[in-house]
CSV table of C-alpha atoms in Angstrom, one decimal:
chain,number,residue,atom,x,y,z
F,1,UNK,CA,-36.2,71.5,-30.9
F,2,UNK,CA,-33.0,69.9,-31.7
F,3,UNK,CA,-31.3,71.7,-34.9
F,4,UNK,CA,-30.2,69.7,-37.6
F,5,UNK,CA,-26.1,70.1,-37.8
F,6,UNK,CA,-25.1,71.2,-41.5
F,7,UNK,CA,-22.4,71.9,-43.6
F,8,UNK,CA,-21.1,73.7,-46.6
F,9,UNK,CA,-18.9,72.2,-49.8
F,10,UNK,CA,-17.4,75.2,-51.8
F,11,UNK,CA,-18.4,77.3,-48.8
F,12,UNK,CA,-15.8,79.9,-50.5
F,13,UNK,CA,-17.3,80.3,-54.2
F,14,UNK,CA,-20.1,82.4,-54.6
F,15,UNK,CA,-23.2,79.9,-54.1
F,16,UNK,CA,-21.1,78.6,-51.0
F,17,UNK,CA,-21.2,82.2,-49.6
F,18,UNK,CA,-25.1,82.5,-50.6
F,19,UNK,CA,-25.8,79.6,-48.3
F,20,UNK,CA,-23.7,80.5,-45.4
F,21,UNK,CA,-26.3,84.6,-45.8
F,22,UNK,CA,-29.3,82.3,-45.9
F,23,UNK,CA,-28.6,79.7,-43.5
F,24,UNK,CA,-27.9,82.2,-40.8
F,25,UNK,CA,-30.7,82.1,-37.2
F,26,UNK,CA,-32.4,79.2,-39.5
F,27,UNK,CA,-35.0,77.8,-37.6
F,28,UNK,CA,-34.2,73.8,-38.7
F,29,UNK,CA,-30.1,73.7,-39.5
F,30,UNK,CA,-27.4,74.7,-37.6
F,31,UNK,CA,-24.2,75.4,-39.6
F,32,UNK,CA,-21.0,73.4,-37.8
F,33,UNK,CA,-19.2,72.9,-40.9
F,34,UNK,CA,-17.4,74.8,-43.8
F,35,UNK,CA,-15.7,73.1,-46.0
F,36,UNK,CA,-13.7,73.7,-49.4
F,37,UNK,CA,-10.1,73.4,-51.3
F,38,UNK,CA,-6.8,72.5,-49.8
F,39,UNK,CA,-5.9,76.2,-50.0
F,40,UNK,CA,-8.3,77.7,-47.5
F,41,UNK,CA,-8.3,74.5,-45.1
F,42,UNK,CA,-6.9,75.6,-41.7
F,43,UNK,CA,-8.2,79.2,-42.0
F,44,UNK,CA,-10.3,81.0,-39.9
F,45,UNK,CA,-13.4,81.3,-42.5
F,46,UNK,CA,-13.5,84.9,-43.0
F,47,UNK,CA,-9.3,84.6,-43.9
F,48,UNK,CA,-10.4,82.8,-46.3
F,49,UNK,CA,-12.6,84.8,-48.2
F,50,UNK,CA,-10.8,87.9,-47.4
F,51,UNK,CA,-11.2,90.1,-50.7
F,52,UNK,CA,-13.5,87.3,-52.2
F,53,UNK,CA,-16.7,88.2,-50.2
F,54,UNK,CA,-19.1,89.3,-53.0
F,55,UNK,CA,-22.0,89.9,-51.5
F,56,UNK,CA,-23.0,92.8,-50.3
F,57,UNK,CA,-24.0,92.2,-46.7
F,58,UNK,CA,-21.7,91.5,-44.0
F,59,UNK,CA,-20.2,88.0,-43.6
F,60,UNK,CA,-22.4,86.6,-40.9
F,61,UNK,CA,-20.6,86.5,-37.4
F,62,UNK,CA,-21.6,82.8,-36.6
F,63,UNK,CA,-19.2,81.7,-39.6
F,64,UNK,CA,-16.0,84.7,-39.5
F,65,UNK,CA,-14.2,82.2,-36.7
F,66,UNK,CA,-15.4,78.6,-38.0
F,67,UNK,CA,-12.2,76.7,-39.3
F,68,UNK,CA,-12.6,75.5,-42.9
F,69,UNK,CA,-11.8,72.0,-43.4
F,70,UNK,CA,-11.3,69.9,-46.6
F,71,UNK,CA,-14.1,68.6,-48.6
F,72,UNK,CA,-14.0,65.2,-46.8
F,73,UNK,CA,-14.6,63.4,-43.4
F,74,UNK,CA,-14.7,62.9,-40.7
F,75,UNK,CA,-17.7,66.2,-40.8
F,76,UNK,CA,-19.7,67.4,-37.4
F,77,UNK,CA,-23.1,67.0,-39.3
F,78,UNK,CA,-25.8,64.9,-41.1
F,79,UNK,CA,-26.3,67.5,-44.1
F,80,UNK,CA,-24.6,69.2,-46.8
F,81,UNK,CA,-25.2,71.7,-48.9
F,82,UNK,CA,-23.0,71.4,-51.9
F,83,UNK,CA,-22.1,74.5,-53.9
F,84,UNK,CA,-19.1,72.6,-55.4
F,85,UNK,CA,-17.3,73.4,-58.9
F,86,UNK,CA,-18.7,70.6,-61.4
F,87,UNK,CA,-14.9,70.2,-62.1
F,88,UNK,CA,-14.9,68.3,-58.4
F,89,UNK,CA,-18.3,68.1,-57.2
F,90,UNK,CA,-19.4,64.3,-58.6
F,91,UNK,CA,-16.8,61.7,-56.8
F,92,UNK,CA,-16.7,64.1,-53.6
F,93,UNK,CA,-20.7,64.1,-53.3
F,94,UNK,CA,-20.7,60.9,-53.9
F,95,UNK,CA,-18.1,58.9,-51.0
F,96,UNK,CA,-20.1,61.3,-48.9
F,97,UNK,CA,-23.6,60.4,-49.2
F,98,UNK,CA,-21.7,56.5,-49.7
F,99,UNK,CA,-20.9,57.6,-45.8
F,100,UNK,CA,-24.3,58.4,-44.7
F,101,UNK,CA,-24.4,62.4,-45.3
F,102,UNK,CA,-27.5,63.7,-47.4
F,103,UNK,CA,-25.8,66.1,-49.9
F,104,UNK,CA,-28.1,69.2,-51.4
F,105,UNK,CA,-26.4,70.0,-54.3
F,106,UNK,CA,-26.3,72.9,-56.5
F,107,UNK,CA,-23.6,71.3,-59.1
F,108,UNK,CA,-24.9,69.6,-62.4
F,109,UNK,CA,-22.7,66.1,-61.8
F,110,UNK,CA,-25.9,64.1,-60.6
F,111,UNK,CA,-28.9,65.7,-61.8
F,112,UNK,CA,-29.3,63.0,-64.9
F,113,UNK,CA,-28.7,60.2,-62.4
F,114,UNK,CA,-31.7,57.8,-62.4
F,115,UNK,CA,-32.4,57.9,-58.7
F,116,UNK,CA,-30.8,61.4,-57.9
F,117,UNK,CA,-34.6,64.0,-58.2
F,118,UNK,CA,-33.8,66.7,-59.7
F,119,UNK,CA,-35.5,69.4,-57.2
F,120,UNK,CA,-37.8,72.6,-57.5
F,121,UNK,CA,-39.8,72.2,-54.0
F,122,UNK,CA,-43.1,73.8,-55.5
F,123,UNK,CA,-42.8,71.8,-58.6
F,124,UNK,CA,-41.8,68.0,-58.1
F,125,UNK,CA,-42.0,67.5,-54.1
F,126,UNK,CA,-43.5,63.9,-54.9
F,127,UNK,CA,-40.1,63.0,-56.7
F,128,UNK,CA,-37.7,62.9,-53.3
F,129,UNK,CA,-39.2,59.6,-52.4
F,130,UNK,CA,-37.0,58.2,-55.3
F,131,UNK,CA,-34.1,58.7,-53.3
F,132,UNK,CA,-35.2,55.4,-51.4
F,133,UNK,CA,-34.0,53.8,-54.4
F,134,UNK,CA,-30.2,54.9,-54.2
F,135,UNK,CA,-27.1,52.4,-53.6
F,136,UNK,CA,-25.9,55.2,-50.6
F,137,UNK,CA,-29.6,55.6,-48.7
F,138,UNK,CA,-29.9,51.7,-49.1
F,139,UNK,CA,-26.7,50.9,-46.9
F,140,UNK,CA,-25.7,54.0,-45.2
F,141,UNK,CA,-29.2,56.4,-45.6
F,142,UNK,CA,-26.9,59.0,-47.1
F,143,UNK,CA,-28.3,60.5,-50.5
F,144,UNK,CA,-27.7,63.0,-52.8
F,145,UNK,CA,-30.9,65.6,-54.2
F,146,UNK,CA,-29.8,68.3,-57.0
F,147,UNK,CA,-31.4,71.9,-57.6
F,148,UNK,CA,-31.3,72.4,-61.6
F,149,UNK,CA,-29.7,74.9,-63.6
F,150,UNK,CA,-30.6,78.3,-62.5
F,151,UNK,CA,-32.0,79.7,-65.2
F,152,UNK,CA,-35.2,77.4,-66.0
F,153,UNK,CA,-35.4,77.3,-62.1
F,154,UNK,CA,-38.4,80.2,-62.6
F,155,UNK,CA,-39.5,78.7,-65.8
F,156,UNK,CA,-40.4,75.6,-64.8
F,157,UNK,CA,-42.3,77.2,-61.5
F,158,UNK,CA,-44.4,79.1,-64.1
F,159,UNK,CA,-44.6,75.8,-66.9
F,160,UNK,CA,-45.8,74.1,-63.7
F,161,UNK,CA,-48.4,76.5,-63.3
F,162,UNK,CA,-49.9,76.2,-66.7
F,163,UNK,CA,-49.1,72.7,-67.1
F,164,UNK,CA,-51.3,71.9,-63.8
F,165,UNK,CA,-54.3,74.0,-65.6
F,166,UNK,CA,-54.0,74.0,-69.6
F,167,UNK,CA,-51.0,70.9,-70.4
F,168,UNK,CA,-48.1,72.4,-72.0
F,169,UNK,CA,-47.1,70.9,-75.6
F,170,UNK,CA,-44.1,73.1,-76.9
F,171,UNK,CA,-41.3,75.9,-75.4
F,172,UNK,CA,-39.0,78.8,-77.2
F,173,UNK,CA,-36.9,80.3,-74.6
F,174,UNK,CA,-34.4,82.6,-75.1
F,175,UNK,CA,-32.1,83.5,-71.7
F,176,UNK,CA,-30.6,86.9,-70.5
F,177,UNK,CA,-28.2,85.9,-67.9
F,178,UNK,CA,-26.5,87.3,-65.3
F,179,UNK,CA,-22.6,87.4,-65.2
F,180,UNK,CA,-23.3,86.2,-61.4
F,181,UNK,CA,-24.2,82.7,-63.1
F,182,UNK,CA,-20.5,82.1,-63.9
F,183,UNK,CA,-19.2,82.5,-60.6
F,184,UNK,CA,-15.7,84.3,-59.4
F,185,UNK,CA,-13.7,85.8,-61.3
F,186,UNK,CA,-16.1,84.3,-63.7
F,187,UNK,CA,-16.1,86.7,-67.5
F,188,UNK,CA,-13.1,88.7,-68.4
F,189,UNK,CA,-14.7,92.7,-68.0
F,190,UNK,CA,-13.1,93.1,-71.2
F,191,UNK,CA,-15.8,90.7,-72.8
F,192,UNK,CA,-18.8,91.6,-70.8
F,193,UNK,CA,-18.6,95.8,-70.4
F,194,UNK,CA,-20.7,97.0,-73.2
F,195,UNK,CA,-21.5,93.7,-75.2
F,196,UNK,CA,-23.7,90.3,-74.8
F,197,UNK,CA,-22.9,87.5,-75.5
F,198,UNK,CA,-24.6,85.1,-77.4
F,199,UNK,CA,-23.4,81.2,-76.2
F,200,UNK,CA,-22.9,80.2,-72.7
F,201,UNK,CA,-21.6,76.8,-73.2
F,202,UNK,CA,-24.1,73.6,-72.1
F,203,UNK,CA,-26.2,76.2,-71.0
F,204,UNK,CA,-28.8,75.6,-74.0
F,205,UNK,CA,-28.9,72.1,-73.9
F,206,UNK,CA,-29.6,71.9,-69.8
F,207,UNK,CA,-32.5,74.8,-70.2
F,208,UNK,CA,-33.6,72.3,-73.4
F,209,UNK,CA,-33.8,68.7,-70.9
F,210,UNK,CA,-33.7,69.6,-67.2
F,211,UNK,CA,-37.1,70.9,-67.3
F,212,UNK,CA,-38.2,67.6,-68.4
F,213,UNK,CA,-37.0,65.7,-65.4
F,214,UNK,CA,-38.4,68.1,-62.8
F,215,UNK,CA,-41.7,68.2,-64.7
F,216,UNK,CA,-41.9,64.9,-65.4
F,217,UNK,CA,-43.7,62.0,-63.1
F,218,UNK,CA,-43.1,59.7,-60.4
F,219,UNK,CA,-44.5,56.6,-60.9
F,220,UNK,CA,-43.4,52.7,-60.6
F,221,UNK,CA,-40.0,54.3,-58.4
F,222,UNK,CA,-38.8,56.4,-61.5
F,223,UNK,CA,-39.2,59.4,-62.8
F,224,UNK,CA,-40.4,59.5,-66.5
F,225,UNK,CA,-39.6,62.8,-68.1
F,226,UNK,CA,-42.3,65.3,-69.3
F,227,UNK,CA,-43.6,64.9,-73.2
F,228,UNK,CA,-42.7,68.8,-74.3
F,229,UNK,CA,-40.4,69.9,-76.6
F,230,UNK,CA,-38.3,72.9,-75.7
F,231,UNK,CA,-36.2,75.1,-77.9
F,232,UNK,CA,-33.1,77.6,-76.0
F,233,UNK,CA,-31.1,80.2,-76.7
F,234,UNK,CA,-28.8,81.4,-73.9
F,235,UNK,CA,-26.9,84.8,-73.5
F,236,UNK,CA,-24.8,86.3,-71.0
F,237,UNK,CA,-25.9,90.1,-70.7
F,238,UNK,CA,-23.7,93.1,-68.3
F,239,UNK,CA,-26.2,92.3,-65.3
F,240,UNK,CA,-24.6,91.2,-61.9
F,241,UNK,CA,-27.5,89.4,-60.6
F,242,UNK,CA,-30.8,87.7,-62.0
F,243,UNK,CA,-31.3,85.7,-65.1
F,244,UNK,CA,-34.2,87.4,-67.5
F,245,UNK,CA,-36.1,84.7,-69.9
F,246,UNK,CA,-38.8,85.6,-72.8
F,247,UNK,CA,-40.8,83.0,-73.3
F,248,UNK,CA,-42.8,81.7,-75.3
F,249,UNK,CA,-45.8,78.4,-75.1
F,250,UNK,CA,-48.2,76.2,-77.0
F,251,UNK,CA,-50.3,75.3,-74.9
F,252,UNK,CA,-52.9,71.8,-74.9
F,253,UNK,CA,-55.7,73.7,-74.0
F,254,UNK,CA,-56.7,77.4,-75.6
F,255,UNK,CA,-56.9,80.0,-72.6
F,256,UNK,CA,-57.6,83.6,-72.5
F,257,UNK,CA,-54.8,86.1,-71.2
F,258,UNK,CA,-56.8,86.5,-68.0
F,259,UNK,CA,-57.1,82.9,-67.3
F,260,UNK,CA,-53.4,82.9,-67.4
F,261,UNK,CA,-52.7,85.6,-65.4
F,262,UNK,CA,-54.9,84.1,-63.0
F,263,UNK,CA,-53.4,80.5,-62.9
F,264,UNK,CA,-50.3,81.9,-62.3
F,265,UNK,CA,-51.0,84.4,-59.5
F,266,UNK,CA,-52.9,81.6,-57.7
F,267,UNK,CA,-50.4,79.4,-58.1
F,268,UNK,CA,-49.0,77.4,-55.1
F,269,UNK,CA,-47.0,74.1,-53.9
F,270,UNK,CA,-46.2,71.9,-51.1
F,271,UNK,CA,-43.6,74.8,-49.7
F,272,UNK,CA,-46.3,77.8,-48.9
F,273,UNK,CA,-49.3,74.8,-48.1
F,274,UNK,CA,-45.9,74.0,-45.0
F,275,UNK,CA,-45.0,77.0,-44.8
F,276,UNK,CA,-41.3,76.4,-44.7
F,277,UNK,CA,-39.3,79.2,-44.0
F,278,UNK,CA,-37.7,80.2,-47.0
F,279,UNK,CA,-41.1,79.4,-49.2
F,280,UNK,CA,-42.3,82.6,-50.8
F,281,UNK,CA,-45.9,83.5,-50.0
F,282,UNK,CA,-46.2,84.1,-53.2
F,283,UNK,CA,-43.8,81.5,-56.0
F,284,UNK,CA,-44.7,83.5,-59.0
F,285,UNK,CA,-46.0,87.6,-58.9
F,286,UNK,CA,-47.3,89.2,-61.9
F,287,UNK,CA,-46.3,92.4,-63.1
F,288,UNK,CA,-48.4,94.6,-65.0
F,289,UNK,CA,-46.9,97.2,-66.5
F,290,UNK,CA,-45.4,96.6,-69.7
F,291,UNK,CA,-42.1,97.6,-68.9
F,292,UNK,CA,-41.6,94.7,-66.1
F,293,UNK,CA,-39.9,92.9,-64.8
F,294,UNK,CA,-36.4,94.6,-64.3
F,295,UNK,CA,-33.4,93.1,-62.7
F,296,UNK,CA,-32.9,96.3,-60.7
F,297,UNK,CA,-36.7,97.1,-59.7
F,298,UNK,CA,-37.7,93.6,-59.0
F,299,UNK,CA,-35.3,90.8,-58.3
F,300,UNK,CA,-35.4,90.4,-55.0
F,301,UNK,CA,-39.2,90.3,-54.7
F,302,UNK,CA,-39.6,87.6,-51.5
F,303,UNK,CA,-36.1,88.0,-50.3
F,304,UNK,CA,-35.2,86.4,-53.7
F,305,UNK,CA,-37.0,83.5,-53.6
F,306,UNK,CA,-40.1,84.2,-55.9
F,307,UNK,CA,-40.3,84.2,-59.8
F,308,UNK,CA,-41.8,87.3,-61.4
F,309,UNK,CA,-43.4,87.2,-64.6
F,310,UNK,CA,-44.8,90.4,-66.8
F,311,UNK,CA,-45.7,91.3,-70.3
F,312,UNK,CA,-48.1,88.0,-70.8
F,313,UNK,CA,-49.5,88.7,-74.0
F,314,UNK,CA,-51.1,86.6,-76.6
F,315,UNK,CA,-48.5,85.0,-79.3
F,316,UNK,CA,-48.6,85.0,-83.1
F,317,UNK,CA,-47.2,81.5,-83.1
F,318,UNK,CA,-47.5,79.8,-80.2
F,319,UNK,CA,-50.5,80.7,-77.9
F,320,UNK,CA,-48.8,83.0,-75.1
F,321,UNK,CA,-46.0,84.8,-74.4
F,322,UNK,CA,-44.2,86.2,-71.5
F,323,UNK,CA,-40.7,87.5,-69.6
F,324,UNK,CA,-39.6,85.9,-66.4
F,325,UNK,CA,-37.4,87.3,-64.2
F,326,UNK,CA,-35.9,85.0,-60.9
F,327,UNK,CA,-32.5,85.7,-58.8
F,328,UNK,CA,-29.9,83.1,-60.6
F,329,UNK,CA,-27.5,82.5,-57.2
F,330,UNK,CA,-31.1,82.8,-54.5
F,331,UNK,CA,-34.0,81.0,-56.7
F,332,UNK,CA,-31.7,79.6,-58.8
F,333,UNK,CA,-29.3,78.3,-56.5
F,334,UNK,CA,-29.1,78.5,-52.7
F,335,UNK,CA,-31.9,79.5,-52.0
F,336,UNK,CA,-33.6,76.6,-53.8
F,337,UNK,CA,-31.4,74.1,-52.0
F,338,UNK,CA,-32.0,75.4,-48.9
F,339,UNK,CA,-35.8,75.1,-49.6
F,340,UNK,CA,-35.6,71.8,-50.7
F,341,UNK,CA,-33.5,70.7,-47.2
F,342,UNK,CA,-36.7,72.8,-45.5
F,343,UNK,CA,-39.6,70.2,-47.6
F,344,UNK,CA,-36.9,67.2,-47.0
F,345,UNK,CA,-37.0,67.9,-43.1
F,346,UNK,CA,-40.5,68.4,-42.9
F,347,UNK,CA,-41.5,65.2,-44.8
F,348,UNK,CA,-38.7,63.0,-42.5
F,349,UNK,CA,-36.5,62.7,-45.1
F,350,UNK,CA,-34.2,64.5,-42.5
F,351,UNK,CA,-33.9,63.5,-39.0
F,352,UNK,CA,-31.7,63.9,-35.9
């Protein structure tokens, strides 16, 4: 089998160096391109990063000696994954997809566009065939699909979940996030050691709408958001890695704890029914102890890739309760994209 040829935007930044770990021996994409700002063009890769490599495995070999390039063409491949800066990602991703490249993206620029789905594989698979409906796939067959922001990229996996079994009607969520989420150098040490703060800002307002795209249905070519009403509250807590929510749900139909639990350890979508590489076996675990889930103990349950949810408990004034735990630059970023490219090949959405 032929490998698909793919590249990285931002292959630098933090999610750019999460997809370059993920994307190495992958089964379906071979990595040909890195690309990212005018100061690291020419460079060997790993010059490039030099003192910037933040995670804590090795750089892989296959990318040390590839030559970064600028964000545009010409580009050895048919897909990108875009791990992009919002400040540049919108007009870059899209004269590329104008030019016939399908661009992943991980940046918030084109996640409200009407044709653009905006992606959780288990949750919305149904929703890429929307893409038929964009300017770039009509004349070139280049398009662009977005992951959402990482925070709610668990939550909705778990609303999904109950949604599927009891309808959801309203959410309170209130964050716990990473200092990961805000990328290199990202907050001062000065305002994170010791403290937590309380605003992230348009952090509340993408937890409060994006859910309602990706939950939402595909029918007559668009996709018509979900009827729930969600209320945030975002923080940024001294954690490198994982984003922690409490929530919160009223639910349409009364269920017992157990039923819950159940629902949601049962749970499965299109990616585990493929079994695409990067799918979980399991997209939500329960915990239960009542002290859990912990960033430190559990975040990289399934490499990273699953959600894990604990203390479900029965609530005064909604109907239930619970804390969700997923890894905000693996779930909630690369990792997501990359499992969206692994449904998008499988379906034909990506082809040689």
């Amino acid at each position: 089998m032929n490998k698909i040829k793919a590249g990285v935007l931002g292959a630098t930044g933090t999610v750019g160096q999460r997809f370059i770990q993920l994307l190495e021996n992958h089964p379906f994409f071979e990595v040909t391109e890195l690309c990212a700002s005018e100061k690291s063009s020419g460079k060997n890769y790993e010059d490039s990063v030099s003192g910037r490599w933040k995670i804590s495995a090795d750089i892989p070999s296959y990318a040390r000696k590839i030559k970064v390039k600028d964000c545009k063409p010409p580009l050895d491949c048919k897909l990108l994954f875009s791990g992009l800066d919002s400040s540049v990602a919108g007009p870059i991703e899209e004269d590329l997809a104008g030019l016939g490249y399908i661009v992943v993206s991980n940046s918030k620029n084109h996640r409200w566009d009407r044709h653009v789905p905006l992606m959780s594989a288990e949750v919305n698979p149904e929703h890429l065939e929307v893409v038929k409906n964009q300017e770039s796939y009509k004349k070139s067959g280049g398009f662009i699909i977005t992951n959402s922001n990482c925070t709610i990229m668990g939550v909705t996996i778990v609303l999904k979940a109950l949604m599927d079994k009891f309808g959801v009607e309203k959410v309170l969520l209130v964050s716990m996030q990473a200092i990961s989420g805000a990328g290199y150098p990202g907050v001062a040490s000065l305002d994170i050691l010791g403290n937590i703060i309380p605003y992230i800002g348009g952090e509340e307002e993408k937890a409060e709408q994006e859910p309602l795209k990706i939950l939402g249905k595909y029918e007559d070519d668009r996709i018509v958001n979900a009827d729930i009403l969600i209320s945030a509250h975002c923080n940024r807590v001294p954690v490198i890695d994982g984003h922690l929510c409490c929530i919160s749900v009223k639910l349409n139909k009364k269920a017992s704890i157990e039923e819950i639990i159940r629902v949601l350890q049962d749970f499965k979508g299109e990616p585990q029914r493929l079994k695409l590489p990067l799918a979980p076996e399991h997209p939500i675990i329960v915990k239960s102890e009542p002290d859990r889930p912990q960033s430190r103990v559990d975040l990289m349950e399934e490499k990273g890739m699953a959600t894990v949810v604990g203390r479900i408990r029965l609530c005064p004034l909604l109907d239930v309760k619970m804390v969700i735990l997923s890894h905000n630059t693996i779930r909630g970023a690369a990792g997501a994209a990359l499992l969206n490219a692994e449904l998008m090949y499988s379906k034909g959405y990506i082809k040689d």
